[in-house]
Tab-separated table of N, CA and C in Angstrom:
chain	number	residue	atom	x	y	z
A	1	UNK	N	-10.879	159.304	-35.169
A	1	UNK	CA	-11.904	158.410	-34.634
A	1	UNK	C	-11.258	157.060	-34.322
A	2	UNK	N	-11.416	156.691	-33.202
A	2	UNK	CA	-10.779	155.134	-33.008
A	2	UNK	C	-11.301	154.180	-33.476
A	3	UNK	N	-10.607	153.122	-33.869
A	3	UNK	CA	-11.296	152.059	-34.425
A	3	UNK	C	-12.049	151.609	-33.339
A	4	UNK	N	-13.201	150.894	-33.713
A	4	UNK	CA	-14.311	150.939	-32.652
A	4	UNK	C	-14.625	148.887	-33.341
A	5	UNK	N	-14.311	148.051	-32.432
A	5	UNK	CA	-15.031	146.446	-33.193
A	5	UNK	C	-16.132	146.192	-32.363
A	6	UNK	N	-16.383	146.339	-30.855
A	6	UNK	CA	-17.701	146.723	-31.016
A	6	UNK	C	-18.219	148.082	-29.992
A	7	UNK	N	-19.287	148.272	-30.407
A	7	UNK	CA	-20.305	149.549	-29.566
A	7	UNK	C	-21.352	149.353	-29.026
A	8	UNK	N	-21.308	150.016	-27.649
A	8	UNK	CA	-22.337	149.954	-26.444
A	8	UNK	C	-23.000	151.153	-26.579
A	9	UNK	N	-24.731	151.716	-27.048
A	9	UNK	CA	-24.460	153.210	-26.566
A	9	UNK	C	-25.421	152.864	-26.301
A	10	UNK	N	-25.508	153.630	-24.802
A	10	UNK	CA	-26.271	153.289	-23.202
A	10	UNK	C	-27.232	154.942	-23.757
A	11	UNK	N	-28.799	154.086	-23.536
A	11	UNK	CA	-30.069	155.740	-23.488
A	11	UNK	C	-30.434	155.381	-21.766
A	12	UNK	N	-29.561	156.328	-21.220
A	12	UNK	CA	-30.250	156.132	-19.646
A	12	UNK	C	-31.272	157.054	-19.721
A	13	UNK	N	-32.782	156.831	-18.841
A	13	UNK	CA	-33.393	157.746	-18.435
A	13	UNK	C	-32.934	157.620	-16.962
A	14	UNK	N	-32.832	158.982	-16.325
A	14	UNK	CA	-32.655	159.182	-14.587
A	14	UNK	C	-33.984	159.365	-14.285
A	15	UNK	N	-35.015	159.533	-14.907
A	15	UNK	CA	-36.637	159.547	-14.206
A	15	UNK	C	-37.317	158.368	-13.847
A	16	UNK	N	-37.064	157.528	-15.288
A	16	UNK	CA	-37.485	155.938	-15.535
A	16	UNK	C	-36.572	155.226	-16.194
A	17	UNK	N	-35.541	154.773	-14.943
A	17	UNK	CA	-34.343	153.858	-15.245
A	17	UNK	C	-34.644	152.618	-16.176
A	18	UNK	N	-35.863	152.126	-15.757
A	18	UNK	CA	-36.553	150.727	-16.473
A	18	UNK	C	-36.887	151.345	-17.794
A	19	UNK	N	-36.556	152.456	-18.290
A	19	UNK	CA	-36.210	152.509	-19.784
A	19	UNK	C	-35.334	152.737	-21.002
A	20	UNK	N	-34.252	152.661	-19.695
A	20	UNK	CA	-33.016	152.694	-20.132
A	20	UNK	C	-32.874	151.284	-21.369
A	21	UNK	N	-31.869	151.809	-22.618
A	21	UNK	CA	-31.737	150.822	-23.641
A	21	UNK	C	-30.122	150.981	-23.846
A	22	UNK	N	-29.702	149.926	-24.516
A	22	UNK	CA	-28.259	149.584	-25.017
A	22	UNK	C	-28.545	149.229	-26.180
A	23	UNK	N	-28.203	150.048	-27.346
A	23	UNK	CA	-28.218	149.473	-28.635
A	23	UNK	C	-26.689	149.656	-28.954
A	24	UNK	N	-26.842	147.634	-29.597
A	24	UNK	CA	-24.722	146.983	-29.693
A	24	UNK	C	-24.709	146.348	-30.745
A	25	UNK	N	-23.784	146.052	-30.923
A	25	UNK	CA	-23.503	145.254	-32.044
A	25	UNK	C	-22.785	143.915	-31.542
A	26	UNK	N	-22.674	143.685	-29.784
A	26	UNK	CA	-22.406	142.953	-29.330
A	26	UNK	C	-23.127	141.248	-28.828
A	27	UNK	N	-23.064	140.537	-28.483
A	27	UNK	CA	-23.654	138.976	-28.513
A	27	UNK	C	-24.619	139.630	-26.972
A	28	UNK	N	-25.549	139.399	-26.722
A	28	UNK	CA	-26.142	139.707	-25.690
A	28	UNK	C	-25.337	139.349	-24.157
A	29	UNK	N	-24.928	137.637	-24.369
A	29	UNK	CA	-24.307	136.935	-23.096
A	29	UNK	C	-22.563	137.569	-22.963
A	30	UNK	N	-22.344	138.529	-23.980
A	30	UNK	CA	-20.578	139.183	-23.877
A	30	UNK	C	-21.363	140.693	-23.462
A	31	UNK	N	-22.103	141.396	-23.276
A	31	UNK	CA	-22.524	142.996	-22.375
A	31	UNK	C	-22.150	143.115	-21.435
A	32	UNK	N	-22.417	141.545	-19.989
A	32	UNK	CA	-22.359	141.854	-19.205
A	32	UNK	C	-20.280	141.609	-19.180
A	33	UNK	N	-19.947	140.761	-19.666
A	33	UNK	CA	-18.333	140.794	-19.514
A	33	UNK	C	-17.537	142.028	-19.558
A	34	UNK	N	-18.292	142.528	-20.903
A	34	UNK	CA	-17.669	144.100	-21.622
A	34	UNK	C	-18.095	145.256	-20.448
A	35	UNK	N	-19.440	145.475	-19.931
A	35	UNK	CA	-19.539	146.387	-19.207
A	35	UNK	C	-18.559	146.209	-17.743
A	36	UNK	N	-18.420	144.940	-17.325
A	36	UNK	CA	-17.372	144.537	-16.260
A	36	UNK	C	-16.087	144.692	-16.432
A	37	UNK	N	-15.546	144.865	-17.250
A	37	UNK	CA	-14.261	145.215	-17.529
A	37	UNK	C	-13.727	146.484	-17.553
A	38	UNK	N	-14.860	147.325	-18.586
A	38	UNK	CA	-14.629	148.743	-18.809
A	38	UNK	C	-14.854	149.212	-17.193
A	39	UNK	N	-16.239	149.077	-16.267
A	39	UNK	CA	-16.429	149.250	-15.097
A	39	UNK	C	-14.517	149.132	-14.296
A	40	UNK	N	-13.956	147.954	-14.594
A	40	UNK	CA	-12.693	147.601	-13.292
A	40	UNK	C	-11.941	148.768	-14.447
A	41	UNK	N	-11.721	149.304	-15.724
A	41	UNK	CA	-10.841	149.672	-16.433
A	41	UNK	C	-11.135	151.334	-15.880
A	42	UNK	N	-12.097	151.551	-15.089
A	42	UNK	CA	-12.518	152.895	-14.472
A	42	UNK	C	-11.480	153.178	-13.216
A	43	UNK	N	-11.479	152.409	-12.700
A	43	UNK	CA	-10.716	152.333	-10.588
A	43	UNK	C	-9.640	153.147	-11.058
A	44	UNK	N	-9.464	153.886	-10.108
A	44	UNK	CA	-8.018	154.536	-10.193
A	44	UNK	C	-7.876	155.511	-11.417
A	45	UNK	N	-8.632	156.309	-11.955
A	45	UNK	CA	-8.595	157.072	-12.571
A	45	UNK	C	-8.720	158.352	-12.253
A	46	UNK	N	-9.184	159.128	-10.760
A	46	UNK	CA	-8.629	160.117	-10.053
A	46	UNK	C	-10.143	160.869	-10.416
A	47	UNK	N	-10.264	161.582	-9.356
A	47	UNK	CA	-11.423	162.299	-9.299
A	47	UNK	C	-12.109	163.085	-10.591
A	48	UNK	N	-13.189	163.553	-11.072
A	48	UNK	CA	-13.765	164.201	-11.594
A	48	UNK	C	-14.287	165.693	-10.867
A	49	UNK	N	-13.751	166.846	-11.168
A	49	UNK	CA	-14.624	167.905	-10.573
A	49	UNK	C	-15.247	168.594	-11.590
A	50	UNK	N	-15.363	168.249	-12.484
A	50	UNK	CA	-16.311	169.155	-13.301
A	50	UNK	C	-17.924	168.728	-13.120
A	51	UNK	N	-18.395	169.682	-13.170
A	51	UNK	CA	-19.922	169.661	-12.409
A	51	UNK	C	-20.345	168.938	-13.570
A	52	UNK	N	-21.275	167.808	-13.118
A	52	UNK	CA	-21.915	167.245	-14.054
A	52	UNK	C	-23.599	168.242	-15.174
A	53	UNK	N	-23.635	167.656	-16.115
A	53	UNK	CA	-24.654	168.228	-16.989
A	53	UNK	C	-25.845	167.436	-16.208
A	54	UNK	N	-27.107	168.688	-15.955
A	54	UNK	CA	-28.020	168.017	-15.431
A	54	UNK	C	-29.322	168.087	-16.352
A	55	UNK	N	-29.756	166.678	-16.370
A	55	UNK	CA	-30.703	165.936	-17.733
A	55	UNK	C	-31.424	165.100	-17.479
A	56	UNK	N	-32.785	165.156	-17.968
A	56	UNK	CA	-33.319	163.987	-17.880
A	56	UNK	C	-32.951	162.699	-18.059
A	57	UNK	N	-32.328	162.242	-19.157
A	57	UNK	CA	-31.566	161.694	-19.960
A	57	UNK	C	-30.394	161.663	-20.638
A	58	UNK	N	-29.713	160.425	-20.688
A	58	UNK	CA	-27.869	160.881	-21.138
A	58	UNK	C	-27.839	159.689	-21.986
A	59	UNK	N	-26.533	159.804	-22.945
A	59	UNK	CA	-26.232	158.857	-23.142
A	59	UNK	C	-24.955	158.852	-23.216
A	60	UNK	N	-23.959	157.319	-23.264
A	60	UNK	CA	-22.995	156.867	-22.920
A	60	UNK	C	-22.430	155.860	-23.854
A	61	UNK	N	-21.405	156.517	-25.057
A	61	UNK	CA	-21.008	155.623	-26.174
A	61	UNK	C	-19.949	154.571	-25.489
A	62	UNK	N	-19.934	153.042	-25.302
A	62	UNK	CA	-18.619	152.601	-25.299
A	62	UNK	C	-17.800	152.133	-26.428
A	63	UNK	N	-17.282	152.615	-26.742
A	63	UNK	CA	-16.430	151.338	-28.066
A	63	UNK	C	-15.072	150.853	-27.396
A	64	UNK	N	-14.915	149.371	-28.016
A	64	UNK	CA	-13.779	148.576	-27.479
A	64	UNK	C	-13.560	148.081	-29.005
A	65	UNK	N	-11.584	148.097	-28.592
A	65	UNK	CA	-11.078	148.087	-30.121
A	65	UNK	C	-10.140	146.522	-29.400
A	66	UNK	N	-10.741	145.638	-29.826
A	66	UNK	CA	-10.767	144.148	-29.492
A	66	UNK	C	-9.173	143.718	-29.931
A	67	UNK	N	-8.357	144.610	-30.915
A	67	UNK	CA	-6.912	144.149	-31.049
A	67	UNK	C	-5.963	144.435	-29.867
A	68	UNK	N	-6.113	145.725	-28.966
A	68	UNK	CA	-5.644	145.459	-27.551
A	68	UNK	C	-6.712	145.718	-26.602
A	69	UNK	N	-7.710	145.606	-26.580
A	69	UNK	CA	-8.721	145.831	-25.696
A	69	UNK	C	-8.693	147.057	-24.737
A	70	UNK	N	-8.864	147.831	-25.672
A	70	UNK	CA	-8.745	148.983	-25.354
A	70	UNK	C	-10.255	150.029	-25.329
A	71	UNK	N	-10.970	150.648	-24.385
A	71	UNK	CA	-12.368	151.228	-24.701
A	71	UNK	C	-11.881	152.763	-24.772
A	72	UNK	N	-12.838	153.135	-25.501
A	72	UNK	CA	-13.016	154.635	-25.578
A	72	UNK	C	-14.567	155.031	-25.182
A	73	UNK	N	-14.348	156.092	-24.053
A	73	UNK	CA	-16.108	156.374	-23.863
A	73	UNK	C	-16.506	157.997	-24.052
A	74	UNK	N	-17.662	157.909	-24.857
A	74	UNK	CA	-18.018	159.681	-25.357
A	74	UNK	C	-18.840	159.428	-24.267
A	75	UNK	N	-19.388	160.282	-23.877
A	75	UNK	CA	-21.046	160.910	-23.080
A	75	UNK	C	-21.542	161.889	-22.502
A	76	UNK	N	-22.242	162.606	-22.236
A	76	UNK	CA	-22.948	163.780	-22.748
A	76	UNK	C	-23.275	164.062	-21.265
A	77	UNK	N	-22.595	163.606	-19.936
A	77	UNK	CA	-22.821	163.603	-18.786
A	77	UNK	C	-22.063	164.455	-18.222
A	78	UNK	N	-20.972	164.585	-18.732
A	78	UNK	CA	-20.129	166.049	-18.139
A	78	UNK	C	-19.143	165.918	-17.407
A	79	UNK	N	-19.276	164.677	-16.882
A	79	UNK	CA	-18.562	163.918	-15.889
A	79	UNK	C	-17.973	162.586	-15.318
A	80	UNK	N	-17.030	162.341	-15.644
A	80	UNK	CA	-16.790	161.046	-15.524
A	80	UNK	C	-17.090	159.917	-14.308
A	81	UNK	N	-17.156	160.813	-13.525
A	81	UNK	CA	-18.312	159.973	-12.236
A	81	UNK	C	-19.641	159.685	-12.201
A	82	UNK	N	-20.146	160.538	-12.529
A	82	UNK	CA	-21.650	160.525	-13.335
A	82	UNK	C	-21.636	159.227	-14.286
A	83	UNK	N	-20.870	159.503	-15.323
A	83	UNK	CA	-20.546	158.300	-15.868
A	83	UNK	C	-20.472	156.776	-15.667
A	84	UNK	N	-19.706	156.547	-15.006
A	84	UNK	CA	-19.655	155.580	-13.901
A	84	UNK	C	-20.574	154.860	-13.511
A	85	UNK	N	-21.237	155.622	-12.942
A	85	UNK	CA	-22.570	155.484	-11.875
A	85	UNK	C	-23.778	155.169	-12.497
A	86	UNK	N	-24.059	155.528	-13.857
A	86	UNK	CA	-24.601	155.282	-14.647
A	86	UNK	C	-24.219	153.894	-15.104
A	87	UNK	N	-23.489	153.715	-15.491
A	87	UNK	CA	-22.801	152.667	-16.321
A	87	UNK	C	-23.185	151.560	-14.978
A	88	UNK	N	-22.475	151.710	-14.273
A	88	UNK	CA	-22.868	150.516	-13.046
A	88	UNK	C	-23.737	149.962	-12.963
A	89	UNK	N	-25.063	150.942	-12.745
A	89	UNK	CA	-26.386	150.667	-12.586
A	89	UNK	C	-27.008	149.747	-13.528
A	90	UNK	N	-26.818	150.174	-14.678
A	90	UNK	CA	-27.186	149.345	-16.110
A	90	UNK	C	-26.202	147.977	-15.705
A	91	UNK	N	-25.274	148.067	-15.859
A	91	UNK	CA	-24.393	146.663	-15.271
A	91	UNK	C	-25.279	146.109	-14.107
A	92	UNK	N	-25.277	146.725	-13.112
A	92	UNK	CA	-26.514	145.530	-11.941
A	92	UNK	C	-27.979	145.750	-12.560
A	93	UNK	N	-28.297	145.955	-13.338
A	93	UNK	CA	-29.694	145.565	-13.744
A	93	UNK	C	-29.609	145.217	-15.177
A	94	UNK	N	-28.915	144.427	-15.690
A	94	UNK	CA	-28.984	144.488	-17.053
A	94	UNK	C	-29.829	143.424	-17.260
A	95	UNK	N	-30.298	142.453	-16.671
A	95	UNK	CA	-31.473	141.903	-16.750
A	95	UNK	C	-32.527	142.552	-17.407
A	96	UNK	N	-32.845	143.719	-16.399
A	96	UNK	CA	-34.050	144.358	-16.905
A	96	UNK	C	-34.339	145.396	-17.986
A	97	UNK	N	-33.005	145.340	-18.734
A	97	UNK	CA	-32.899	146.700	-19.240
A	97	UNK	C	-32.900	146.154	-21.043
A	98	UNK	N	-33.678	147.017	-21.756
A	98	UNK	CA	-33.832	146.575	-22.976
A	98	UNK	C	-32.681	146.246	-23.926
A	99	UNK	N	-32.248	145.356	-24.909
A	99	UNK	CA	-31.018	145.627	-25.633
A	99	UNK	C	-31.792	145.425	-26.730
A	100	UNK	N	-30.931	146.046	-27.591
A	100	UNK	CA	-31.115	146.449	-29.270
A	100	UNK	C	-30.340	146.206	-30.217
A	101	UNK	N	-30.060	146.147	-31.313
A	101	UNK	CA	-29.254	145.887	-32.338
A	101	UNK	C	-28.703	147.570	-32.691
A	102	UNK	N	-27.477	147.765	-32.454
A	102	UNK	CA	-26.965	149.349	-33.416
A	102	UNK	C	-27.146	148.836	-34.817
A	103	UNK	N	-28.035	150.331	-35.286
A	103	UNK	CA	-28.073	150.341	-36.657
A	103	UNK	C	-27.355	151.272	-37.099
């Protein structure tokens, strides 16, 4: 298990995006930095062909291990483009999107 200093885990709904949640252990005003980084730490990572899992709902662990800033991402999407795309979305709307405390 990697050391993890902090965790993002993204509840997307694909039906009703506006209920998508992030429960972190992160400062609210550092989400949008962390999701921008991991987002540019995506480019150039070479196609995905494995067919994505199709779901109402997914979710998307990030952990970043803050001694080299390094992320690790689990998620239940099947696909690392899927992934992505997800992740983005929550990044341009994170305004609207609920955050939580990980318990």
């Amino acid at each position: 298990m990697p050391k993890a200093d902090i965790v993002l885990k993204i509840n997307f709904n694909l039906n009703r995006p506006d209920k998508t949640v992030i429960k972190t252990n992160a400062k609210r005003e550092a989400i949008s930095e962390i999701l921008g980084a991991w987002l540019s730490c995506q480019i150039g990572q070479g196609k995905d062909n494995r067919e994505p899992n199709r779901k109402d709902e997914y979710e998307i662990v990030i952990k970043l291990d803050l001694s080299d800033d390094t992320f690790f991402t689990d998620s239940d999407t099947g696909n690392k483009g899927l992934t992505c795309g997800l992740v983005g979305d929550v990044f341009n709307r994170l305004d609207q999107v609920t955050v939580a405390n990980l318990s």
